[in-house]
């Protein structure tokens, strides 16, 4: 298998693995906020309402600063995954002549095995499926960042009955759901497709 073709075949797997790692990093760094209230109460003797208010404020400012960069990464990572997955499907089609023109054809034909093709399609569907959770997840994050230090107070908005910690807990549940329903299956599908493609060329 030509090196360029090897990169193309592996790109969806690598990018989807990066997405899963990003999912884990988000959970790893945001989940501890839910435990900070108890830590403040136990170690510093802070009253429950005051400790929750402090954590809400810090969380709001953290999300306000951090989320735009995270969103930029998502809007780069996923569309790029779709492009390279689509390229694999297009170049792997038996009728394709584009691969030969690009110098990627090293054996006179780039048609991928049906099983690998199905896995590339399934991985692509899973990756796109991540975005189905996007509007709700985005709304929660923007609300947390916008409320900031006003969280938990009567702001005159629908969020006045909630606080940032409540919103974060809701977001984390949504985040875990999409991770295990979309991102992990997508990565597994792309990995299987790559392995089948390499085995076929070998």
PDB file of C-alpha atoms in Angstrom:
ATOM      1  CA  UNK A   1       0.000   0.000   0.000  1.00  0.00           C
ATOM      2  CA  UNK A   2       1.383   3.396  -1.010  1.00  0.00           C
ATOM      3  CA  UNK A   3       2.284   5.702   1.862  1.00  0.00           C
ATOM      4  CA  UNK A   4      -0.209   8.370   0.788  1.00  0.00           C
ATOM      5  CA  UNK A   5      -2.985   5.808   0.636  1.00  0.00           C
ATOM      6  CA  UNK A   6      -1.983   4.458   4.045  1.00  0.00           C
ATOM      7  CA  UNK A   7      -2.318   7.959   5.503  1.00  0.00           C
ATOM      8  CA  UNK A   8      -5.707   8.390   3.887  1.00  0.00           C
ATOM      9  CA  UNK A   9      -7.003   5.052   5.137  1.00  0.00           C
ATOM     10  CA  UNK A  10      -5.788   5.716   8.687  1.00  0.00           C
ATOM     11  CA  UNK A  11      -6.860   9.379   8.910  1.00  0.00           C
ATOM     12  CA  UNK A  12     -10.474   8.744  10.033  1.00  0.00           C
ATOM     13  CA  UNK A  13      -9.230   6.343  12.707  1.00  0.00           C
ATOM     14  CA  UNK A  14      -6.656   8.830  14.008  1.00  0.00           C
ATOM     15  CA  UNK A  15      -9.049  11.784  13.994  1.00  0.00           C
ATOM     16  CA  UNK A  16     -11.827   9.832  15.700  1.00  0.00           C
ATOM     17  CA  UNK A  17      -9.322   8.628  18.312  1.00  0.00           C
ATOM     18  CA  UNK A  18      -8.462  12.281  18.925  1.00  0.00           C
ATOM     19  CA  UNK A  19     -12.174  12.990  19.374  1.00  0.00           C
ATOM     20  CA  UNK A  20     -12.503  10.236  21.984  1.00  0.00           C
ATOM     21  CA  UNK A  21      -9.425  11.570  23.786  1.00  0.00           C
ATOM     22  CA  UNK A  22     -10.956  15.048  23.721  1.00  0.00           C
ATOM     23  CA  UNK A  23     -14.160  13.608  25.188  1.00  0.00           C
ATOM     24  CA  UNK A  24     -12.190  12.033  28.012  1.00  0.00           C
ATOM     25  CA  UNK A  25     -10.247  15.238  28.666  1.00  0.00           C
ATOM     26  CA  UNK A  26     -13.452  17.249  28.930  1.00  0.00           C
ATOM     27  CA  UNK A  27     -14.880  14.813  31.462  1.00  0.00           C
ATOM     28  CA  UNK A  28     -11.578  14.590  33.342  1.00  0.00           C
ATOM     29  CA  UNK A  29     -11.258  18.343  33.836  1.00  0.00           C
ATOM     30  CA  UNK A  30     -14.926  19.272  34.374  1.00  0.00           C
ATOM     31  CA  UNK A  31     -16.179  16.437  36.597  1.00  0.00           C
ATOM     32  CA  UNK A  32     -14.168  17.571  39.690  1.00  0.00           C
ATOM     33  CA  UNK A  33     -16.168  20.814  39.838  1.00  0.00           C
ATOM     34  CA  UNK A  34     -19.106  18.762  41.122  1.00  0.00           C
ATOM     35  CA  UNK A  35     -17.052  17.709  44.159  1.00  0.00           C
ATOM     36  CA  UNK A  36     -15.582  21.114  45.036  1.00  0.00           C
ATOM     37  CA  UNK A  37     -18.572  22.169  47.127  1.00  0.00           C
ATOM     38  CA  UNK A  38     -18.153  19.233  49.494  1.00  0.00           C
ATOM     39  CA  UNK A  39     -14.392  19.849  49.664  1.00  0.00           C
ATOM     40  CA  UNK A  40     -14.897  23.475  50.685  1.00  0.00           C
ATOM     41  CA  UNK A  41     -17.402  22.498  53.349  1.00  0.00           C
ATOM     42  CA  UNK A  42     -15.229  19.759  54.832  1.00  0.00           C
ATOM     43  CA  UNK A  43     -11.793  21.355  54.674  1.00  0.00           C
ATOM     44  CA  UNK A  44     -12.544  25.044  55.143  1.00  0.00           C
ATOM     45  CA  UNK A  45     -15.784  24.954  57.106  1.00  0.00           C
ATOM     46  CA  UNK A  46     -17.614  27.006  54.473  1.00  0.00           C
ATOM     47  CA  UNK A  47     -21.410  26.991  54.747  1.00  0.00           C
ATOM     48  CA  UNK A  48     -23.161  24.978  51.990  1.00  0.00           C
ATOM     49  CA  UNK A  49     -24.902  27.922  50.242  1.00  0.00           C
ATOM     50  CA  UNK A  50     -21.709  29.972  50.248  1.00  0.00           C
ATOM     51  CA  UNK A  51     -19.512  27.125  49.029  1.00  0.00           C
ATOM     52  CA  UNK A  52     -21.870  26.348  46.159  1.00  0.00           C
ATOM     53  CA  UNK A  53     -21.977  30.003  45.188  1.00  0.00           C
ATOM     54  CA  UNK A  54     -18.175  30.151  45.106  1.00  0.00           C
ATOM     55  CA  UNK A  55     -17.894  27.081  42.893  1.00  0.00           C
ATOM     56  CA  UNK A  56     -20.650  28.371  40.605  1.00  0.00           C
ATOM     57  CA  UNK A  57     -18.744  31.604  40.121  1.00  0.00           C
ATOM     58  CA  UNK A  58     -15.415  29.924  39.374  1.00  0.00           C
ATOM     59  CA  UNK A  59     -17.053  27.426  37.012  1.00  0.00           C
ATOM     60  CA  UNK A  60     -18.849  30.175  35.117  1.00  0.00           C
ATOM     61  CA  UNK A  61     -15.662  32.142  34.542  1.00  0.00           C
ATOM     62  CA  UNK A  62     -13.737  28.976  33.617  1.00  0.00           C
ATOM     63  CA  UNK A  63     -16.265  27.942  30.964  1.00  0.00           C
ATOM     64  CA  UNK A  64     -16.449  31.516  29.669  1.00  0.00           C
ATOM     65  CA  UNK A  65     -12.706  31.417  28.971  1.00  0.00           C
ATOM     66  CA  UNK A  66     -12.262  27.772  27.994  1.00  0.00           C
ATOM     67  CA  UNK A  67     -15.293  26.887  25.902  1.00  0.00           C
ATOM     68  CA  UNK A  68     -14.586  28.998  22.773  1.00  0.00           C
ATOM     69  CA  UNK A  69     -11.252  27.210  22.250  1.00  0.00           C
ATOM     70  CA  UNK A  70     -12.891  23.826  22.793  1.00  0.00           C
ATOM     71  CA  UNK A  71     -15.644  24.659  20.330  1.00  0.00           C
ATOM     72  CA  UNK A  72     -13.076  25.660  17.718  1.00  0.00           C
ATOM     73  CA  UNK A  73     -11.360  22.298  18.138  1.00  0.00           C
ATOM     74  CA  UNK A  74     -14.662  20.464  17.677  1.00  0.00           C
ATOM     75  CA  UNK A  75     -15.595  22.464  14.582  1.00  0.00           C
ATOM     76  CA  UNK A  76     -12.222  21.568  13.078  1.00  0.00           C
ATOM     77  CA  UNK A  77     -11.882  17.944  14.157  1.00  0.00           C
ATOM     78  CA  UNK A  78     -15.276  16.571  13.141  1.00  0.00           C
ATOM     79  CA  UNK A  79     -15.669  18.164   9.680  1.00  0.00           C
ATOM     80  CA  UNK A  80     -12.110  17.067   8.865  1.00  0.00           C
ATOM     81  CA  UNK A  81     -13.077  13.525   9.859  1.00  0.00           C
ATOM     82  CA  UNK A  82     -16.078  13.673   7.546  1.00  0.00           C
ATOM     83  CA  UNK A  83     -13.926  14.882   4.650  1.00  0.00           C
ATOM     84  CA  UNK A  84     -11.298  12.137   4.937  1.00  0.00           C
ATOM     85  CA  UNK A  85     -13.928   9.448   5.525  1.00  0.00           C
ATOM     86  CA  UNK A  86     -15.769  10.634   2.434  1.00  0.00           C
ATOM     87  CA  UNK A  87     -12.506  10.673   0.497  1.00  0.00           C
ATOM     88  CA  UNK A  88     -11.861   7.053   1.459  1.00  0.00           C
ATOM     89  CA  UNK A  89     -15.302   6.063   0.251  1.00  0.00           C
ATOM     90  CA  UNK A  90     -14.930   8.004  -2.993  1.00  0.00           C
ATOM     91  CA  UNK A  91     -11.400   6.849  -3.801  1.00  0.00           C
ATOM     92  CA  UNK A  92     -12.176   3.311  -2.743  1.00  0.00           C
ATOM     93  CA  UNK A  93     -15.061   2.981  -5.156  1.00  0.00           C
ATOM     94  CA  UNK A  94     -14.283   0.473  -7.911  1.00  0.00           C
ATOM     95  CA  UNK A  95     -15.259   3.006 -10.590  1.00  0.00           C
ATOM     96  CA  UNK A  96     -12.941   5.706  -9.246  1.00  0.00           C
ATOM     97  CA  UNK A  97     -10.091   6.889 -11.465  1.00  0.00           C
ATOM     98  CA  UNK A  98      -9.162   9.856  -9.293  1.00  0.00           C
ATOM     99  CA  UNK A  99      -6.858   7.797  -7.088  1.00  0.00           C
ATOM    100  CA  UNK A 100      -4.671   6.814 -10.023  1.00  0.00           C
ATOM    101  CA  UNK A 101      -4.483  10.426 -11.162  1.00  0.00           C
ATOM    102  CA  UNK A 102      -3.362  11.439  -7.661  1.00  0.00           C
ATOM    103  CA  UNK A 103      -0.678   8.783  -7.619  1.00  0.00           C
ATOM    104  CA  UNK A 104      -2.313   6.837  -4.796  1.00  0.00           C
ATOM    105  CA  UNK A 105      -2.947   3.703  -6.816  1.00  0.00           C
ATOM    106  CA  UNK A 106      -0.121   1.245  -6.259  1.00  0.00           C
ATOM    107  CA  UNK A 107      -1.715  -1.966  -7.420  1.00  0.00           C
ATOM    108  CA  UNK A 108      -3.974  -1.038 -10.300  1.00  0.00           C
ATOM    109  CA  UNK A 109      -7.111  -0.766  -8.174  1.00  0.00           C
ATOM    110  CA  UNK A 110      -8.202   0.936  -4.969  1.00  0.00           C
ATOM    111  CA  UNK A 111     -11.534  -0.738  -4.400  1.00  0.00           C
ATOM    112  CA  UNK A 112     -11.888  -1.458  -0.696  1.00  0.00           C
ATOM    113  CA  UNK A 113     -13.488  -4.598   0.679  1.00  0.00           C
ATOM    114  CA  UNK A 114     -17.271  -4.363   1.173  1.00  0.00           C
ATOM    115  CA  UNK A 115     -16.899  -4.889   4.921  1.00  0.00           C
ATOM    116  CA  UNK A 116     -14.372  -2.054   5.174  1.00  0.00           C
ATOM    117  CA  UNK A 117     -16.607   0.195   3.090  1.00  0.00           C
ATOM    118  CA  UNK A 118     -19.552  -0.500   5.372  1.00  0.00           C
ATOM    119  CA  UNK A 119     -17.422   0.307   8.406  1.00  0.00           C
ATOM    120  CA  UNK A 120     -16.271   3.607   6.894  1.00  0.00           C
ATOM    121  CA  UNK A 121     -19.916   4.483   6.276  1.00  0.00           C
ATOM    122  CA  UNK A 122     -20.910   3.465   9.809  1.00  0.00           C
ATOM    123  CA  UNK A 123     -18.048   5.473  11.289  1.00  0.00           C
ATOM    124  CA  UNK A 124     -19.055   8.495   9.249  1.00  0.00           C
ATOM    125  CA  UNK A 125     -22.659   8.197  10.426  1.00  0.00           C
ATOM    126  CA  UNK A 126     -21.505   7.972  14.054  1.00  0.00           C
ATOM    127  CA  UNK A 127     -19.244  10.995  13.669  1.00  0.00           C
ATOM    128  CA  UNK A 128     -22.049  13.062  12.163  1.00  0.00           C
ATOM    129  CA  UNK A 129     -24.330  11.735  14.913  1.00  0.00           C
ATOM    130  CA  UNK A 130     -22.177  13.536  17.479  1.00  0.00           C
ATOM    131  CA  UNK A 131     -23.626  16.792  16.182  1.00  0.00           C
ATOM    132  CA  UNK A 132     -27.185  15.736  16.983  1.00  0.00           C
ATOM    133  CA  UNK A 133     -26.318  16.439  20.608  1.00  0.00           C
ATOM    134  CA  UNK A 134     -24.697  19.738  19.666  1.00  0.00           C
ATOM    135  CA  UNK A 135     -27.545  22.243  20.083  1.00  0.00           C
ATOM    136  CA  UNK A 136     -28.416  21.107  23.616  1.00  0.00           C
ATOM    137  CA  UNK A 137     -24.772  20.793  24.691  1.00  0.00           C
ATOM    138  CA  UNK A 138     -23.937  24.198  23.233  1.00  0.00           C
ATOM    139  CA  UNK A 139     -26.899  25.812  24.965  1.00  0.00           C
ATOM    140  CA  UNK A 140     -25.858  24.390  28.343  1.00  0.00           C
ATOM    141  CA  UNK A 141     -22.251  25.545  27.984  1.00  0.00           C
ATOM    142  CA  UNK A 142     -23.223  29.011  26.803  1.00  0.00           C
ATOM    143  CA  UNK A 143     -25.646  29.335  29.709  1.00  0.00           C
ATOM    144  CA  UNK A 144     -22.982  28.362  32.236  1.00  0.00           C
ATOM    145  CA  UNK A 145     -20.488  30.807  30.743  1.00  0.00           C
ATOM    146  CA  UNK A 146     -23.048  33.596  30.461  1.00  0.00           C
ATOM    147  CA  UNK A 147     -24.381  33.257  34.010  1.00  0.00           C
ATOM    148  CA  UNK A 148     -20.909  33.378  35.536  1.00  0.00           C
ATOM    149  CA  UNK A 149     -21.018  34.960  38.954  1.00  0.00           C
ATOM    150  CA  UNK A 150     -24.773  35.470  38.694  1.00  0.00           C
ATOM    151  CA  UNK A 151     -25.461  31.735  38.858  1.00  0.00           C
ATOM    152  CA  UNK A 152     -27.844  30.711  41.575  1.00  0.00           C
ATOM    153  CA  UNK A 153     -29.339  34.190  41.852  1.00  0.00           C
ATOM    154  CA  UNK A 154     -32.587  35.474  40.399  1.00  0.00           C
ATOM    155  CA  UNK A 155     -31.378  36.739  37.046  1.00  0.00           C
ATOM    156  CA  UNK A 156     -34.799  37.210  35.528  1.00  0.00           C
ATOM    157  CA  UNK A 157     -34.061  34.415  33.046  1.00  0.00           C
ATOM    158  CA  UNK A 158     -35.341  30.826  32.771  1.00  0.00           C
ATOM    159  CA  UNK A 159     -32.041  29.691  34.313  1.00  0.00           C
ATOM    160  CA  UNK A 160     -32.785  31.440  37.627  1.00  0.00           C
ATOM    161  CA  UNK A 161     -34.029  28.169  39.130  1.00  0.00           C
ATOM    162  CA  UNK A 162     -30.755  26.437  38.323  1.00  0.00           C
ATOM    163  CA  UNK A 163     -27.110  26.976  39.053  1.00  0.00           C
ATOM    164  CA  UNK A 164     -23.965  26.249  37.115  1.00  0.00           C
ATOM    165  CA  UNK A 165     -23.293  22.994  38.936  1.00  0.00           C
ATOM    166  CA  UNK A 166     -26.749  21.708  38.059  1.00  0.00           C
ATOM    167  CA  UNK A 167     -26.221  22.703  34.432  1.00  0.00           C
ATOM    168  CA  UNK A 168     -22.780  21.073  34.385  1.00  0.00           C
ATOM    169  CA  UNK A 169     -24.187  17.829  35.761  1.00  0.00           C
ATOM    170  CA  UNK A 170     -26.793  17.833  32.995  1.00  0.00           C
ATOM    171  CA  UNK A 171     -24.097  18.535  30.408  1.00  0.00           C
ATOM    172  CA  UNK A 172     -21.850  15.728  31.694  1.00  0.00           C
ATOM    173  CA  UNK A 173     -24.701  13.222  31.424  1.00  0.00           C
ATOM    174  CA  UNK A 174     -25.322  14.347  27.851  1.00  0.00           C
ATOM    175  CA  UNK A 175     -21.589  14.247  27.168  1.00  0.00           C
ATOM    176  CA  UNK A 176     -21.231  10.648  28.353  1.00  0.00           C
ATOM    177  CA  UNK A 177     -24.251   9.611  26.302  1.00  0.00           C
ATOM    178  CA  UNK A 178     -22.890  11.024  23.050  1.00  0.00           C
ATOM    179  CA  UNK A 179     -19.398   9.713  23.800  1.00  0.00           C
ATOM    180  CA  UNK A 180     -20.581   6.115  24.115  1.00  0.00           C
ATOM    181  CA  UNK A 181     -23.316   6.286  21.477  1.00  0.00           C
ATOM    182  CA  UNK A 182     -21.456   8.229  18.781  1.00  0.00           C
ATOM    183  CA  UNK A 183     -17.746   8.840  19.301  1.00  0.00           C
ATOM    184  CA  UNK A 184     -16.533   5.492  20.647  1.00  0.00           C
ATOM    185  CA  UNK A 185     -18.522   3.441  18.091  1.00  0.00           C
ATOM    186  CA  UNK A 186     -17.275   5.755  15.335  1.00  0.00           C
ATOM    187  CA  UNK A 187     -13.667   5.231  16.374  1.00  0.00           C
ATOM    188  CA  UNK A 188     -14.155   1.445  16.513  1.00  0.00           C
ATOM    189  CA  UNK A 189     -15.736   1.436  13.050  1.00  0.00           C
ATOM    190  CA  UNK A 190     -12.926   3.490  11.516  1.00  0.00           C
ATOM    191  CA  UNK A 191     -10.334   1.295  13.219  1.00  0.00           C
ATOM    192  CA  UNK A 192     -11.964  -1.840  11.840  1.00  0.00           C
ATOM    193  CA  UNK A 193     -12.165  -0.291   8.380  1.00  0.00           C
ATOM    194  CA  UNK A 194      -8.475   0.605   8.448  1.00  0.00           C
ATOM    195  CA  UNK A 195      -7.402  -2.852   9.604  1.00  0.00           C
ATOM    196  CA  UNK A 196      -9.487  -4.536   6.914  1.00  0.00           C
ATOM    197  CA  UNK A 197      -8.052  -2.212   4.278  1.00  0.00           C
ATOM    198  CA  UNK A 198      -4.481  -2.951   5.342  1.00  0.00           C
ATOM    199  CA  UNK A 199      -5.161  -6.690   5.462  1.00  0.00           C
ATOM    200  CA  UNK A 200      -6.612  -6.602   1.950  1.00  0.00           C
ATOM    201  CA  UNK A 201      -3.626  -4.744   0.531  1.00  0.00           C
ATOM    202  CA  UNK A 202      -1.228  -7.109   2.276  1.00  0.00           C
TER     203      UNK A 202
END
